[in-house]
Amino acid sequence: MTVNKEPKLLRVDLNSHDVVEEEIPEELIEKFIGGKGLAGYYLYKEVPPKADPLSSDNKLIYMTGPTTGYLPSTSRLAVVTKSPQYGGWLDTWGGGQFPAELRFTGYWGIIFEGKSEDWVSLKIDGSEASIETGDFQGKKTSEIARQVDGYKVSCIGPAGENLVKFACIVNDPIKELGRGGEMGREGAGAVMGSKRLKAIAVKNGKKNAQKEVPEELDQVKKSHVKRVTTDEDIAWARDDGTPAIVELSDEAGILPTKNFQKGQIEGAEKISMEAVREMEEQRNACYFCPIACSRYVKVKKGPYEGIETEGPEYETLAMAGSNTGVTDLGAIVAFNDICDKYGIDTMSAGAVIAWAMECTEKGIHDFGIEFGDGKALVEMAEKIALREGDGDILAEGVAGASEQVGGKNIAVCIKDIELPGYDGRGGIGQTLAYSTADRGADHNRSWPIEDEAYGDWDPLTLEGKAERVVSDQDECAAVWSLTTCDFALYSAEHVSEAMRAIGFDLSTEEVVTIGERIHNLARMFNVREGFDRDSDSVPERFTEPMKEGPIEGQAISPEDFEKLLSEYYSIRGWNEKGVPTQETLERLGIKGLIESNK
Ligand code: SF4
């Protein structure tokens, strides 16, 4: 069977610049599928406990999945490593053209270990791979993409070189390559920078890969092409994209505004879907994605006239727009462009600038920037990436910066990671999802806010919330191991169907158990690093009643939250400290793995 023939990965020793091929044992695919799960297996097994994330002991693991690029909306990959921002498990996701091109070479993934003396790139041309030195230092991501013309690329910008704690990795960062992807949150770009690895460039993946798909998988592919082009639940992504959420969040009163001090902003329409649509130049898609959710925009007038970028997505509009009090869409587009070119996460960058604005407002520390100042937003993003002036403080993220200048009480973080664009007071289920996410505050693994704030599920009831979060997290871990895009709404059942089509007899229930196994593996990685119940916390701000708007007076009760957390642990088979029990690890078949690298 061609799709699945001899699964293999590349292991790259950056100390010696040796590149070797390695087989991926079939039993690992049965147990972890690919993507997040498979990369997580190698991370747990190979990175020593308490390793410094920016040392040569840490590993940077790229991983696609068994059917990456063969099914629609699956040109995505996971990068898994230990986070330099919070010291725990980090899995980050990106799409574009690069993931499918890598998978089509026959290599499912790449494990980078050690640390190079010189700045290098890994070049993969078909089945040939080698490390090359070159003139990479200081280059923006777009410059690197042009430097390796003819290749699909995954690279870092100056922020990764400068070890900015929330530096990201960027795939295919120029318009000519089609839709790209940013692998943000928690600093995978800084890990790549610490290894002096500037880029991975790949070309000549099998040109006829799609034609070699076995009949069973071809049928699965056709059914998903039909589904993603017609499913009404995906219509919002086909027609609009994530900026449509701005209006929903503002109406619900959960749009982060001025460092989460409020949940609505005057002038929200200026950063809405309609406003973004007016700047649209073209739609963009990852490889083989009929949804094409992305917009390439160009500022038409004002001080930022002529600046072009992909996006901005909802999270950027919320965290760098309303949360900094900025409704000048031109400034947000310029900020987005700087973040992509210098390689920093737009969400954390927006959050840390908003926090600095509140510090200035409250007299905690004068960063010289005020809410609503679009120019300051744009200029500070560049200073952070280059670690210039106050940008050097903010490059440490909200938690790190508050260690230096104070302002911990207004730091809206969980496990030292900035929150996404949904005020947790909008739903206790969402707050639980944030606090128990396996990589620090995260909304992608479970998103009950859609029913709690945009729907009619009582936002503060505890009933059903823990079950919902557990079930979402497990299914998500499994689906991400096949590297499908969230917007395409693949389910555990779809994963089972795809795996069967390539010869792995996994039922839907077994796929969900794989997801549970992966979530527990990530938890044990964090337990090993010293995280426990105390880390599954609620930001102080979410315990204060919302001051105004549709959810005025609403807050997360710490007592209710602790009750819900205990219920969550009990469903998961974890003890009261939030540690998976020996029985749970045994049931999930990872007890031996956990004991192999304590
Ligand atoms: S829906 Fe958007 S992000 Fe997802 S695969 Fe398609 S183009 Fe990429």
Coordinates of C-alpha atoms and ligand atoms in Angstrom, one line a residue:
M1 CA 0.0 0.0 0.0
T2 CA 1.7 3.2 -1.2
V3 CA 0.3 5.8 1.3
N4 CA 1.6 3.8 4.3
K5 CA 4.6 2.0 2.9
E6 CA 7.5 1.9 5.2
P7 CA 6.7 4.8 7.6
K8 CA 9.8 6.7 8.3
L9 CA 11.1 9.9 9.8
L10 CA 14.3 11.9 9.7
R11 CA 16.5 12.3 12.7
V12 CA 18.8 15.4 12.6
D13 CA 21.7 15.8 14.9
L14 CA 22.4 19.5 14.9
N15 CA 25.7 19.1 16.8
S16 CA 27.2 17.0 14.0
H17 CA 24.9 18.0 11.1
D18 CA 24.2 14.2 10.5
V19 CA 20.8 13.3 9.0
V20 CA 19.6 9.8 9.2
E21 CA 16.4 7.9 8.3
E22 CA 14.6 6.0 10.9
E23 CA 11.7 3.6 10.6
I24 CA 8.5 4.3 12.6
P25 CA 7.3 1.1 14.1
E26 CA 3.8 0.1 13.1
E27 CA 2.8 -0.5 16.7
L28 CA 3.4 3.2 17.5
I29 CA 1.0 4.2 14.7
E30 CA -1.6 1.9 16.2
K31 CA -1.1 3.5 19.5
F32 CA -0.6 7.1 18.7
I33 CA -1.7 7.5 15.0
G34 CA 0.7 10.4 14.0
G35 CA 0.8 14.2 14.4
K36 CA 0.5 15.2 18.1
G37 CA 0.3 11.7 19.5
L38 CA 3.3 10.2 17.7
A39 CA 5.5 13.3 18.3
G40 CA 4.4 13.3 21.9
Y41 CA 5.6 9.8 22.3
Y42 CA 9.1 10.7 21.1
L43 CA 9.1 13.8 23.2
Y44 CA 8.2 12.0 26.4
K45 CA 10.6 9.2 25.8
E46 CA 13.6 11.2 24.6
V47 CA 13.7 14.5 26.5
P48 CA 15.2 14.2 30.0
P49 CA 13.0 15.4 32.9
K50 CA 13.6 19.0 33.9
A51 CA 15.6 19.7 30.7
D52 CA 16.2 23.4 30.0
P53 CA 13.8 24.1 27.0
L54 CA 16.5 26.2 25.3
S55 CA 19.3 23.7 25.8
S56 CA 20.5 21.0 23.5
D57 CA 18.7 18.5 25.6
N58 CA 15.3 19.6 24.3
K59 CA 14.0 18.3 21.0
L60 CA 12.0 19.9 18.3
I61 CA 9.7 17.4 16.7
Y62 CA 7.8 18.0 13.4
M63 CA 5.2 15.4 12.7
T64 CA 2.6 14.9 10.0
G65 CA 0.1 12.0 10.0
P66 CA -0.7 8.9 8.0
T67 CA -3.0 10.7 5.6
T68 CA -1.6 14.2 5.7
G69 CA -2.3 15.9 2.3
Y70 CA -4.2 12.8 0.9
L71 CA -7.5 13.9 2.4
P72 CA -8.9 17.4 2.0
S73 CA -8.0 20.0 4.6
T74 CA -5.3 17.9 6.2
S75 CA -2.2 19.7 5.0
R76 CA -1.2 20.4 8.6
L77 CA 1.4 19.2 11.0
A78 CA 2.2 19.3 14.7
V79 CA 5.4 20.7 16.2
V80 CA 5.9 19.2 19.7
T81 CA 8.6 20.3 22.1
K82 CA 9.1 21.6 25.7
S83 CA 7.9 25.2 26.0
P84 CA 10.4 27.8 27.0
Q85 CA 7.5 30.1 28.1
Y86 CA 6.0 27.9 30.8
G87 CA 8.3 24.8 31.0
G88 CA 5.7 22.2 30.0
W89 CA 4.3 20.3 27.0
L90 CA 3.9 22.3 23.8
D91 CA 2.1 21.1 20.7
T92 CA 1.5 23.7 18.1
W93 CA -0.2 23.5 14.7
G94 CA 0.3 24.9 11.3
G95 CA -1.0 24.4 7.8
G96 CA 0.0 25.8 4.4
Q97 CA 1.6 23.8 1.6
F98 CA 4.7 22.6 3.6
P99 CA 3.0 19.8 5.6
A100 CA 1.7 18.0 2.5
E101 CA 5.0 18.5 0.6
L102 CA 6.9 17.0 3.5
R103 CA 4.5 14.0 3.8
F104 CA 4.7 13.3 0.1
T105 CA 8.5 12.9 0.3
G106 CA 7.7 9.8 2.4
Y107 CA 9.0 11.3 5.7
W108 CA 6.3 11.6 8.2
G109 CA 8.3 13.8 10.5
I110 CA 11.6 15.2 11.6
I111 CA 13.3 15.0 15.1
F112 CA 15.8 17.8 15.7
E113 CA 18.2 17.2 18.5
G114 CA 21.3 19.0 19.8
K115 CA 22.3 22.5 18.8
S116 CA 24.2 23.8 15.8
E117 CA 27.2 26.2 16.1
D118 CA 26.3 28.0 12.9
W119 CA 22.9 29.1 11.6
V120 CA 21.6 26.3 9.3
S121 CA 18.7 25.1 7.3
L122 CA 17.5 21.5 6.5
K123 CA 16.9 21.0 2.8
I124 CA 14.9 18.1 1.7
D125 CA 14.8 17.4 -2.1
G126 CA 12.7 14.3 -2.6
S127 CA 14.4 11.6 -0.6
E128 CA 17.6 13.5 -0.2
A129 CA 18.1 15.6 3.0
S130 CA 21.0 17.6 4.2
I131 CA 22.0 20.4 6.6
E132 CA 23.2 23.6 4.9
T133 CA 24.8 26.7 6.4
G134 CA 24.0 30.0 4.8
D135 CA 23.3 33.7 5.2
F136 CA 20.2 33.3 7.4
Q137 CA 20.8 35.4 10.5
G138 CA 18.5 38.4 11.0
K139 CA 16.3 37.6 8.0
K140 CA 12.5 37.9 8.2
T141 CA 10.4 34.9 7.4
S142 CA 9.4 36.4 4.0
E143 CA 13.0 36.9 3.1
I144 CA 13.9 33.3 4.0
A145 CA 11.0 32.0 1.8
R146 CA 12.4 34.0 -1.2
Q147 CA 15.9 32.8 -0.4
V148 CA 14.9 29.2 -0.8
D149 CA 12.9 29.8 -4.0
G150 CA 11.2 26.7 -5.3
Y151 CA 10.8 25.1 -1.9
K152 CA 7.9 24.9 0.5
V153 CA 9.3 26.3 3.8
S154 CA 8.9 26.3 7.5
C155 CA 11.1 28.9 9.3
I156 CA 11.6 31.4 12.1
G157 CA 12.1 35.2 11.9
P158 CA 14.3 37.5 14.1
A159 CA 12.1 36.9 17.1
G160 CA 13.0 33.2 17.2
E161 CA 16.7 34.1 16.9
N162 CA 16.2 36.5 19.8
L163 CA 14.5 33.8 21.9
V164 CA 11.3 35.8 22.4
K165 CA 9.3 33.5 24.7
F166 CA 6.3 33.4 22.3
A167 CA 8.2 33.3 19.1
C168 CA 6.4 31.2 16.5
I169 CA 7.4 29.1 13.5
V170 CA 5.9 30.2 10.2
N171 CA 5.1 28.0 7.2
D172 CA 5.0 29.3 3.6
P173 CA 5.0 33.0 4.6
I174 CA 4.6 34.6 1.1
K175 CA 1.5 35.1 -1.0
E176 CA 3.0 33.3 -4.0
L177 CA 3.1 30.1 -2.0
G178 CA -0.6 30.1 -1.2
R179 CA -2.0 30.1 2.3
G180 CA 0.7 29.8 5.0
G181 CA 0.4 28.9 8.6
E182 CA 1.7 30.2 11.9
M183 CA 2.7 27.7 14.6
G184 CA 2.2 30.0 17.6
R185 CA 1.8 30.0 21.4
E186 CA 4.4 29.1 23.9
G187 CA 7.6 29.6 22.0
A188 CA 8.3 26.7 19.5
G189 CA 10.1 29.4 17.5
A190 CA 12.5 30.2 20.4
V191 CA 13.3 26.5 20.7
M192 CA 14.1 26.4 17.0
G193 CA 16.2 29.6 17.4
S194 CA 18.1 28.1 20.4
K195 CA 19.1 25.3 18.0
R196 CA 20.3 27.8 15.4
L197 CA 17.9 26.1 12.9
K198 CA 16.5 28.9 10.7
A199 CA 14.5 26.9 8.2
I200 CA 13.3 23.6 6.8
A201 CA 12.8 23.7 3.0
V202 CA 11.3 20.9 1.1
K203 CA 10.5 20.1 -2.6
N204 CA 9.9 17.3 -4.9
G205 CA 7.6 15.4 -2.7
K206 CA 6.0 12.7 -4.9
K207 CA 4.4 14.6 -7.7
N208 CA 1.7 12.0 -8.3
A209 CA 1.1 11.2 -4.6
Q210 CA -2.7 11.8 -5.0
K211 CA -2.8 9.3 -7.9
E212 CA -1.2 6.6 -5.8
V213 CA -3.9 6.6 -3.2
P214 CA -5.4 3.1 -2.6
E215 CA -9.0 2.6 -3.7
E216 CA -10.4 2.5 -0.1
L217 CA -8.7 5.8 0.8
D218 CA -9.8 7.3 -2.5
Q219 CA -13.4 6.7 -1.6
V220 CA -12.9 8.2 1.8
K221 CA -11.2 11.2 0.2
K222 CA -14.1 11.7 -2.2
S223 CA -16.7 11.6 0.5
H224 CA -14.8 14.2 2.5
V225 CA -14.4 16.5 -0.5
K226 CA -18.2 16.4 -0.8
R227 CA -18.7 16.9 2.9
V228 CA -16.4 19.9 3.4
T229 CA -17.8 21.6 0.3
T230 CA -21.5 21.2 1.3
D231 CA -21.7 20.8 5.1
E232 CA -23.8 23.7 6.4
D233 CA -21.9 23.6 9.7
I234 CA -18.7 24.6 7.7
A235 CA -20.5 27.3 5.7
W236 CA -19.2 30.1 8.0
A237 CA -15.6 29.1 7.2
R238 CA -16.2 28.8 3.4
D239 CA -18.1 32.1 3.3
D240 CA -16.6 34.2 6.0
G241 CA -13.8 32.9 8.2
T242 CA -12.9 33.5 11.8
P243 CA -13.4 37.4 11.8
A244 CA -17.1 36.6 11.9
I245 CA -16.7 35.7 15.6
V246 CA -15.9 39.4 16.5
E247 CA -19.6 40.3 16.2
L248 CA -20.7 37.2 18.1
S249 CA -18.3 37.8 21.0
D250 CA -19.2 41.5 21.2
E251 CA -22.9 40.8 21.3
A252 CA -22.4 38.1 24.0
G253 CA -20.2 40.5 26.1
I254 CA -17.1 38.2 26.1
L255 CA -14.9 40.1 23.6
P256 CA -11.6 40.8 25.6
T257 CA -11.5 44.5 25.9
K258 CA -8.7 46.5 27.5
N259 CA -6.9 43.6 29.0
F260 CA -10.1 41.8 29.9
Q261 CA -11.5 44.7 31.9
K262 CA -14.6 44.7 29.8
G263 CA -16.4 42.4 27.3
Q264 CA -17.5 44.9 24.6
I265 CA -15.9 47.7 22.7
E266 CA -17.3 50.8 21.1
G267 CA -16.6 50.6 17.4
A268 CA -16.5 46.8 17.2
E269 CA -17.9 47.0 13.7
K270 CA -14.6 48.6 12.6
I271 CA -12.8 45.2 13.3
S272 CA -15.7 43.0 12.1
M273 CA -16.1 40.6 9.3
E274 CA -17.5 43.3 7.1
A275 CA -14.5 45.6 7.7
V276 CA -12.0 42.8 6.9
R277 CA -14.0 41.9 3.8
E278 CA -13.6 45.4 2.5
M279 CA -9.8 45.0 2.6
E280 CA -9.8 41.6 0.9
E281 CA -7.6 41.0 -2.1
Q282 CA -8.0 37.3 -2.5
R283 CA -9.0 34.1 -0.8
N284 CA -6.2 31.6 0.1
A285 CA -6.2 27.9 0.9
C286 CA -3.8 25.4 2.4
Y287 CA -2.9 22.5 0.0
F288 CA -6.0 20.6 -1.2
C289 CA -8.5 22.5 0.9
P290 CA -11.8 23.3 -0.7
I291 CA -12.8 25.5 2.3
A292 CA -10.2 28.2 1.6
C293 CA -10.9 30.0 4.9
S294 CA -8.2 32.6 4.6
R295 CA -8.2 36.1 3.3
Y296 CA -5.3 38.0 2.0
V297 CA -5.9 41.7 2.8
K298 CA -4.5 45.1 1.8
V299 CA -4.9 48.3 3.7
K300 CA -6.6 50.7 1.4
K301 CA -6.1 54.1 3.2
G302 CA -4.5 55.8 6.2
P303 CA -1.0 55.6 7.6
Y304 CA -0.7 51.9 6.8
E305 CA -2.0 52.1 3.2
G306 CA -0.5 49.4 1.0
I307 CA 0.4 47.0 3.8
E308 CA -0.7 43.5 2.9
T309 CA -1.0 40.4 5.0
E310 CA -2.8 37.1 5.4
G311 CA -5.5 37.4 7.9
P312 CA -6.1 38.9 10.5
E313 CA -8.0 36.0 12.1
Y314 CA -10.4 36.4 15.0
E315 CA -7.8 35.8 17.7
T316 CA -5.7 38.6 16.4
L317 CA -8.6 41.0 16.1
A318 CA -9.6 40.2 19.7
M319 CA -6.2 40.0 21.4
A320 CA -4.4 42.8 19.5
G321 CA -7.6 44.8 18.6
S322 CA -10.3 45.1 21.3
N323 CA -8.0 43.9 24.0
T324 CA -5.6 46.8 23.4
G325 CA -8.6 49.1 22.8
V326 CA -7.5 49.5 19.1
T327 CA -10.2 49.5 16.5
D328 CA -8.1 50.9 13.7
L329 CA -8.1 47.8 11.4
G330 CA -5.2 49.2 9.4
A331 CA -3.0 49.2 12.5
I332 CA -4.1 45.7 13.3
V333 CA -3.2 44.5 9.8
A334 CA 0.2 46.2 10.1
F335 CA 0.8 44.6 13.5
N336 CA -0.2 41.2 12.0
D337 CA 2.2 41.7 9.2
I338 CA 5.1 42.5 11.6
C339 CA 4.2 39.4 13.7
D340 CA 4.3 37.1 10.7
K341 CA 7.5 38.5 9.3
Y342 CA 9.4 38.7 12.6
G343 CA 7.8 35.4 13.8
I344 CA 5.9 36.2 16.9
D345 CA 2.5 34.9 18.1
T346 CA -0.2 37.6 17.5
M347 CA -2.3 36.4 20.5
S348 CA 0.5 36.6 23.1
A349 CA 1.9 39.7 21.6
G350 CA -1.5 41.4 21.7
A351 CA -2.0 40.2 25.3
V352 CA 1.3 41.4 26.6
I353 CA 0.9 44.8 25.0
A354 CA -2.6 45.1 26.5
W355 CA -1.2 44.2 29.9
A356 CA 1.5 46.8 29.5
M357 CA -1.1 49.4 28.6
E358 CA -3.0 48.6 31.8
C359 CA 0.2 48.7 33.8
T360 CA 0.8 52.2 32.4
E361 CA -2.9 53.2 33.1
K362 CA -2.7 52.0 36.7
G363 CA 0.7 53.4 37.4
I364 CA 2.3 50.0 38.0
H365 CA 5.0 50.6 35.4
D366 CA 5.2 53.3 32.7
F367 CA 5.6 51.6 29.4
G368 CA 4.6 54.8 27.7
I369 CA 1.7 53.2 25.8
E370 CA -2.0 53.7 26.2
F371 CA -5.1 51.8 25.3
G372 CA -6.4 52.6 21.9
D373 CA -3.0 53.7 20.5
G374 CA -2.7 51.8 17.2
K375 CA 0.8 53.3 16.4
A376 CA 2.1 52.0 19.8
L377 CA 0.7 48.6 19.0
V378 CA 2.6 48.3 15.8
E379 CA 5.8 49.8 17.1
M380 CA 5.9 47.7 20.2
A381 CA 5.4 44.5 18.2
E382 CA 8.7 45.2 16.4
K383 CA 10.5 46.2 19.6
I384 CA 9.4 42.9 21.2
A385 CA 10.7 40.9 18.2
L386 CA 14.0 42.7 18.3
R387 CA 14.1 42.9 22.2
E388 CA 14.6 46.7 22.0
G389 CA 13.9 49.0 24.9
D390 CA 10.7 47.9 26.8
G391 CA 10.2 45.3 24.2
D392 CA 12.9 43.3 25.9
I393 CA 10.7 43.1 29.1
L394 CA 7.6 42.2 27.1
A395 CA 9.4 39.6 25.1
E396 CA 9.2 37.5 28.3
G397 CA 5.4 37.3 28.0
V398 CA 2.9 38.6 30.6
A399 CA 4.0 36.3 33.4
G400 CA 7.8 36.9 32.8
A401 CA 7.3 40.6 32.5
S402 CA 5.2 40.9 35.7
E403 CA 8.1 39.2 37.5
Q404 CA 10.2 42.1 36.5
V405 CA 8.0 45.1 37.0
G406 CA 4.9 44.0 39.0
G407 CA 1.3 43.8 37.8
K408 CA 0.8 40.1 38.6
N409 CA -2.8 40.8 39.8
I410 CA -3.7 42.0 36.3
A411 CA -1.8 39.2 34.5
V412 CA -4.5 37.2 32.7
C413 CA -2.7 33.9 32.3
I414 CA -3.0 30.2 33.1
K415 CA 0.2 28.3 33.6
D416 CA 2.0 31.5 32.6
I417 CA 0.3 31.5 29.2
E418 CA -1.8 34.4 27.9
L419 CA -5.5 33.6 27.4
P420 CA -7.2 33.4 24.0
G421 CA -10.0 35.7 22.8
Y422 CA -13.0 34.6 24.9
D423 CA -13.5 36.0 28.4
G424 CA -13.7 33.1 30.8
R425 CA -16.5 34.7 32.7
G426 CA -18.7 33.8 29.7
G427 CA -18.7 30.2 30.8
I428 CA -17.3 28.0 33.6
G429 CA -17.0 25.2 31.1
Q430 CA -14.6 27.3 29.0
T431 CA -12.7 28.3 32.1
L432 CA -12.2 24.6 32.9
A433 CA -11.2 23.9 29.3
Y434 CA -8.5 26.7 29.6
S435 CA -7.2 25.5 32.9
T436 CA -6.9 21.8 32.0
A437 CA -5.6 22.2 28.4
D438 CA -2.5 20.2 28.0
R439 CA -0.4 23.1 26.9
G440 CA -1.4 26.0 29.1
A441 CA -4.4 28.3 28.5
D442 CA -5.9 27.1 25.2
H443 CA -9.3 27.2 23.6
N444 CA -8.8 24.8 20.7
R445 CA -8.9 21.5 22.6
S446 CA -12.4 22.2 23.9
W447 CA -14.7 25.2 23.1
P448 CA -17.9 25.0 25.2
I449 CA -18.1 28.8 25.0
E450 CA -19.9 28.3 21.7
D451 CA -22.9 27.0 23.7
E452 CA -22.3 28.9 27.0
A453 CA -22.0 32.4 25.5
Y454 CA -23.3 32.1 21.9
G455 CA -25.9 29.4 22.6
D456 CA -28.3 28.8 25.4
W457 CA -26.4 26.5 27.8
D458 CA -26.4 28.0 31.3
P459 CA -22.9 29.6 31.5
L460 CA -22.4 29.0 35.2
T461 CA -24.1 25.6 35.7
L462 CA -21.7 22.8 36.6
E463 CA -23.9 20.1 35.1
G464 CA -22.4 18.4 32.1
K465 CA -19.4 20.7 31.9
A466 CA -16.7 18.4 33.0
E467 CA -18.0 15.5 30.8
R468 CA -18.1 17.9 27.8
V469 CA -14.5 19.1 28.3
V470 CA -13.1 15.6 28.8
S471 CA -14.9 14.3 25.7
D472 CA -13.8 17.3 23.5
Q473 CA -10.2 17.1 24.6
D474 CA -9.9 13.3 23.9
E475 CA -11.6 13.5 20.5
C476 CA -9.4 16.5 19.6
A477 CA -6.2 14.8 20.5
A478 CA -7.1 11.9 18.3
V479 CA -8.3 14.0 15.4
W480 CA -5.2 16.1 15.5
S481 CA -3.0 13.0 15.3
L482 CA -4.4 12.5 11.8
T483 CA -3.5 16.2 11.3
T484 CA -7.0 17.4 10.2
C485 CA -8.0 21.0 10.2
D486 CA -10.5 21.9 13.0
F487 CA -12.6 23.9 10.5
A488 CA -13.2 20.8 8.4
L489 CA -15.0 19.1 11.3
Y490 CA -13.4 15.7 11.1
S491 CA -14.6 13.4 13.9
A492 CA -13.2 10.3 15.7
E493 CA -15.5 8.2 13.4
H494 CA -13.8 9.8 10.4
V495 CA -10.4 9.0 11.8
S496 CA -11.4 5.4 12.3
E497 CA -12.7 5.2 8.7
A498 CA -9.4 6.7 7.3
M499 CA -7.2 4.4 9.4
R500 CA -9.2 1.4 8.2
A501 CA -8.7 2.5 4.6
I502 CA -4.9 2.3 5.0
G503 CA -5.0 -1.0 6.9
F504 CA -5.3 -0.1 10.6
D505 CA -8.3 -1.7 12.1
L506 CA -9.3 0.9 14.7
S507 CA -12.9 1.4 15.8
T508 CA -14.3 4.8 16.7
E509 CA -14.1 3.8 20.4
E510 CA -10.5 2.8 20.0
V511 CA -9.7 6.2 18.3
V512 CA -11.3 8.0 21.2
T513 CA -9.1 5.9 23.6
I514 CA -6.1 6.9 21.6
G515 CA -7.1 10.6 22.2
E516 CA -7.4 9.9 25.9
R517 CA -4.0 8.2 25.9
I518 CA -2.4 11.2 24.3
H519 CA -4.1 13.7 26.7
N520 CA -2.8 11.6 29.6
L521 CA 0.7 11.4 28.1
A522 CA 0.8 15.2 27.9
R523 CA -0.4 15.4 31.5
M524 CA 2.3 13.1 32.7
F525 CA 4.9 15.1 30.8
N526 CA 3.7 18.2 32.8
V527 CA 3.4 16.2 36.1
R528 CA 7.1 15.2 35.5
E529 CA 7.9 18.9 35.2
G530 CA 6.2 19.7 38.5
F531 CA 2.7 20.8 37.4
D532 CA -0.3 19.7 39.4
R533 CA -3.7 20.9 40.6
D534 CA -2.4 24.3 41.7
S535 CA -1.4 25.0 38.1
D536 CA -4.9 24.3 36.8
S537 CA -5.9 27.7 38.0
V538 CA -8.3 30.6 37.2
P539 CA -6.9 34.1 36.5
E540 CA -7.9 36.5 39.3
R541 CA -9.7 38.7 36.8
F542 CA -12.2 36.0 35.9
T543 CA -13.2 35.8 39.6
E544 CA -14.1 39.6 39.6
P545 CA -17.7 40.4 38.4
M546 CA -17.8 41.7 34.8
K547 CA -18.3 45.5 35.2
E548 CA -20.9 46.0 32.4
G549 CA -22.5 44.6 29.3
P550 CA -24.7 41.5 28.7
I551 CA -22.9 39.5 31.4
E552 CA -22.6 42.3 33.9
G553 CA -22.0 40.9 37.4
Q554 CA -21.0 37.4 36.0
A555 CA -17.9 35.9 37.5
I556 CA -16.3 32.5 38.1
S557 CA -16.8 31.4 41.7
P558 CA -13.5 29.8 43.0
E559 CA -15.5 27.3 45.0
D560 CA -17.6 26.2 42.0
F561 CA -14.5 26.0 39.9
E562 CA -12.7 23.7 42.4
K563 CA -15.8 21.5 42.6
L564 CA -15.9 21.2 38.8
L565 CA -12.1 20.5 38.7
S566 CA -12.5 17.6 41.1
E567 CA -15.3 16.2 39.0
Y568 CA -13.1 16.5 35.9
Y569 CA -10.2 14.7 37.7
S570 CA -12.6 12.0 38.8
I571 CA -13.9 11.4 35.3
R572 CA -10.4 11.2 34.0
G573 CA -9.2 8.8 36.6
W574 CA -6.8 11.3 38.2
N575 CA -6.2 11.8 41.9
E576 CA -7.2 14.9 43.8
K577 CA -3.8 16.5 42.9
G578 CA -4.6 16.1 39.2
V579 CA -2.2 13.2 38.7
P580 CA -3.3 10.2 36.6
T581 CA -3.5 7.1 38.8
Q582 CA -1.4 4.0 38.1
E583 CA -4.7 2.2 37.1
T584 CA -5.5 4.9 34.5
L585 CA -2.0 4.7 33.0
E586 CA -2.2 0.9 32.9
R587 CA -5.7 1.0 31.3
L588 CA -4.3 3.3 28.6
G589 CA -1.2 1.2 28.0
I590 CA 1.4 3.9 28.8
K591 CA 2.6 2.8 32.2
G592 CA 5.8 1.4 30.8
L593 CA 6.5 4.5 28.7
I594 CA 6.0 6.7 31.7
E595 CA 8.3 4.6 33.9
S596 CA 10.9 4.5 31.2
N597 CA 11.8 8.2 31.6
K598 CA 10.7 9.4 35.0
Ligands
SF4_1 S1 -9.9 25.5 6.4 FE1 -8.4 27.2 6.3 S2 -6.8 26.6 7.8 FE2 -8.1 24.8 7.5 S3 -7.0 23.6 5.9 FE3 -8.5 24.9 4.9 S4 -7.4 26.8 4.3 FE4 -6.2 25.7 5.9

